[in-house]
Amino acid sequence: PQLFVALAPASDDLLESKSDKYLTQLYFVALHFLLEWPDRSFALSHCHLRLQSAYRRGEPRPSQLQRDVAAALARVGWTHVF
């Protein structure tokens, strides 16, 4: 598809200056391509681990409400792990 060609210039130098949020979005694109066309190689394939790392760094942290609920559960003896 033409989208593969459009992503061809995704070089390491270009990705170096991008934020984790940007790289996370590219990770979702990479996952879609991998699932949709597992037999094809595309421009982002070479940096899959880098994109995945950016996604993992941006994983949501427990909210204040979640921490409060966990503390309340702990007080009644129900331990909670995020």
PDB file of C-alpha atoms in Angstrom:
ATOM      1  CA  PRO A   1       0.000   0.000   0.000  1.00  0.00           C
ATOM      2  CA  GLN A   2       0.974   3.612  -0.469  1.00  0.00           C
ATOM      3  CA  LEU A   3       1.087   4.107   3.277  1.00  0.00           C
ATOM      4  CA  PHE A   4       4.188   1.905   3.435  1.00  0.00           C
ATOM      5  CA  VAL A   5       5.883   4.237   0.977  1.00  0.00           C
ATOM      6  CA  ALA A   6       4.788   7.308   2.918  1.00  0.00           C
ATOM      7  CA  LEU A   7       6.405   5.964   6.098  1.00  0.00           C
ATOM      8  CA  ALA A   8       9.646   5.031   4.370  1.00  0.00           C
ATOM      9  CA  PRO A   9      11.458   8.232   5.461  1.00  0.00           C
ATOM     10  CA  ALA A  10      10.982   7.308   9.146  1.00  0.00           C
ATOM     11  CA  SER A  11      14.690   7.303   9.864  1.00  0.00           C
ATOM     12  CA  ASP A  12      16.317   7.118  13.272  1.00  0.00           C
ATOM     13  CA  ASP A  13      17.392  10.772  12.978  1.00  0.00           C
ATOM     14  CA  LEU A  14      13.806  11.856  12.407  1.00  0.00           C
ATOM     15  CA  LEU A  15      12.548   9.827  15.358  1.00  0.00           C
ATOM     16  CA  GLU A  16      15.301  11.113  17.636  1.00  0.00           C
ATOM     17  CA  SER A  17      13.688  14.535  17.916  1.00  0.00           C
ATOM     18  CA  LYS A  18      10.159  13.283  18.597  1.00  0.00           C
ATOM     19  CA  SER A  19       8.383  13.097  21.947  1.00  0.00           C
ATOM     20  CA  ASP A  20       7.245   9.897  23.619  1.00  0.00           C
ATOM     21  CA  LYS A  21       3.661  10.861  22.817  1.00  0.00           C
ATOM     22  CA  TYR A  22       4.508  11.037  19.099  1.00  0.00           C
ATOM     23  CA  LEU A  23       6.452   7.765  19.230  1.00  0.00           C
ATOM     24  CA  THR A  24       3.560   6.108  21.068  1.00  0.00           C
ATOM     25  CA  GLN A  25       1.224   7.051  18.220  1.00  0.00           C
ATOM     26  CA  LEU A  26       3.679   5.522  15.751  1.00  0.00           C
ATOM     27  CA  TYR A  27       3.755   2.405  17.931  1.00  0.00           C
ATOM     28  CA  PHE A  28       0.001   2.028  17.453  1.00  0.00           C
ATOM     29  CA  VAL A  29       0.490   2.375  13.693  1.00  0.00           C
ATOM     30  CA  ALA A  30       3.255  -0.233  13.822  1.00  0.00           C
ATOM     31  CA  LEU A  31       1.027  -2.633  15.770  1.00  0.00           C
ATOM     32  CA  HIS A  32      -1.784  -2.178  13.288  1.00  0.00           C
ATOM     33  CA  PHE A  33       0.529  -2.913  10.377  1.00  0.00           C
ATOM     34  CA  LEU A  34       1.945  -5.954  12.138  1.00  0.00           C
ATOM     35  CA  LEU A  35      -1.503  -7.369  12.790  1.00  0.00           C
ATOM     36  CA  GLU A  36      -2.992  -6.418   9.432  1.00  0.00           C
ATOM     37  CA  TRP A  37      -0.047  -7.439   7.240  1.00  0.00           C
ATOM     38  CA  PRO A  38       2.155  -9.842   9.267  1.00  0.00           C
ATOM     39  CA  ASP A  39       3.962 -11.071   6.152  1.00  0.00           C
ATOM     40  CA  ARG A  40       5.163  -7.601   5.094  1.00  0.00           C
ATOM     41  CA  SER A  41       8.004  -5.465   6.267  1.00  0.00           C
ATOM     42  CA  PHE A  42       7.589  -1.703   6.552  1.00  0.00           C
ATOM     43  CA  ALA A  43       9.673   1.321   7.435  1.00  0.00           C
ATOM     44  CA  LEU A  44       8.882   1.304  11.158  1.00  0.00           C
ATOM     45  CA  SER A  45       9.793  -2.371  11.621  1.00  0.00           C
ATOM     46  CA  HIS A  46      13.402  -1.596  12.443  1.00  0.00           C
ATOM     47  CA  CYS A  47      12.445   0.623  15.395  1.00  0.00           C
ATOM     48  CA  HIS A  48       9.627  -1.438  16.909  1.00  0.00           C
ATOM     49  CA  LEU A  49      11.378  -1.841  20.277  1.00  0.00           C
ATOM     50  CA  ARG A  50      12.092   1.871  20.473  1.00  0.00           C
ATOM     51  CA  LEU A  51       8.455   2.715  19.796  1.00  0.00           C
ATOM     52  CA  GLN A  52       7.303   0.110  22.301  1.00  0.00           C
ATOM     53  CA  SER A  53       9.612   1.588  24.946  1.00  0.00           C
ATOM     54  CA  ALA A  54       8.105   5.044  24.412  1.00  0.00           C
ATOM     55  CA  TYR A  55       4.637   3.549  24.820  1.00  0.00           C
ATOM     56  CA  ARG A  56       5.591   1.793  28.052  1.00  0.00           C
ATOM     57  CA  ARG A  57       7.158   4.932  29.505  1.00  0.00           C
ATOM     58  CA  GLY A  58       3.840   6.681  28.956  1.00  0.00           C
ATOM     59  CA  GLU A  59       1.680   4.062  30.626  1.00  0.00           C
ATOM     60  CA  PRO A  60      -0.875   5.678  32.896  1.00  0.00           C
ATOM     61  CA  ARG A  61      -0.048   5.977  36.561  1.00  0.00           C
ATOM     62  CA  PRO A  62      -2.694   5.276  39.187  1.00  0.00           C
ATOM     63  CA  SER A  63      -4.946   8.289  39.725  1.00  0.00           C
ATOM     64  CA  GLN A  64      -5.422   9.875  43.136  1.00  0.00           C
ATOM     65  CA  LEU A  65      -8.841   8.209  43.322  1.00  0.00           C
ATOM     66  CA  GLN A  66      -7.310   4.797  42.607  1.00  0.00           C
ATOM     67  CA  ARG A  67      -4.680   5.364  45.293  1.00  0.00           C
ATOM     68  CA  ASP A  68      -7.374   6.436  47.775  1.00  0.00           C
ATOM     69  CA  VAL A  69      -9.453   3.337  47.037  1.00  0.00           C
ATOM     70  CA  ALA A  70      -6.377   1.115  47.403  1.00  0.00           C
ATOM     71  CA  ALA A  71      -5.617   2.741  50.772  1.00  0.00           C
ATOM     72  CA  ALA A  72      -9.220   2.214  51.933  1.00  0.00           C
ATOM     73  CA  LEU A  73      -9.104  -1.422  50.849  1.00  0.00           C
ATOM     74  CA  ALA A  74      -5.806  -1.895  52.682  1.00  0.00           C
ATOM     75  CA  ARG A  75      -7.353  -0.456  55.869  1.00  0.00           C
ATOM     76  CA  VAL A  76     -10.058  -3.133  55.777  1.00  0.00           C
ATOM     77  CA  GLY A  77      -7.531  -5.851  55.068  1.00  0.00           C
ATOM     78  CA  TRP A  78      -7.935  -6.183  51.300  1.00  0.00           C
ATOM     79  CA  THR A  79      -4.609  -5.542  49.684  1.00  0.00           C
ATOM     80  CA  HIS A  80      -4.681  -4.078  46.208  1.00  0.00           C
ATOM     81  CA  VAL A  81      -1.975  -4.067  43.575  1.00  0.00           C
ATOM     82  CA  PHE A  82      -2.011  -1.785  40.528  1.00  0.00           C
TER      83      PHE A  82
END
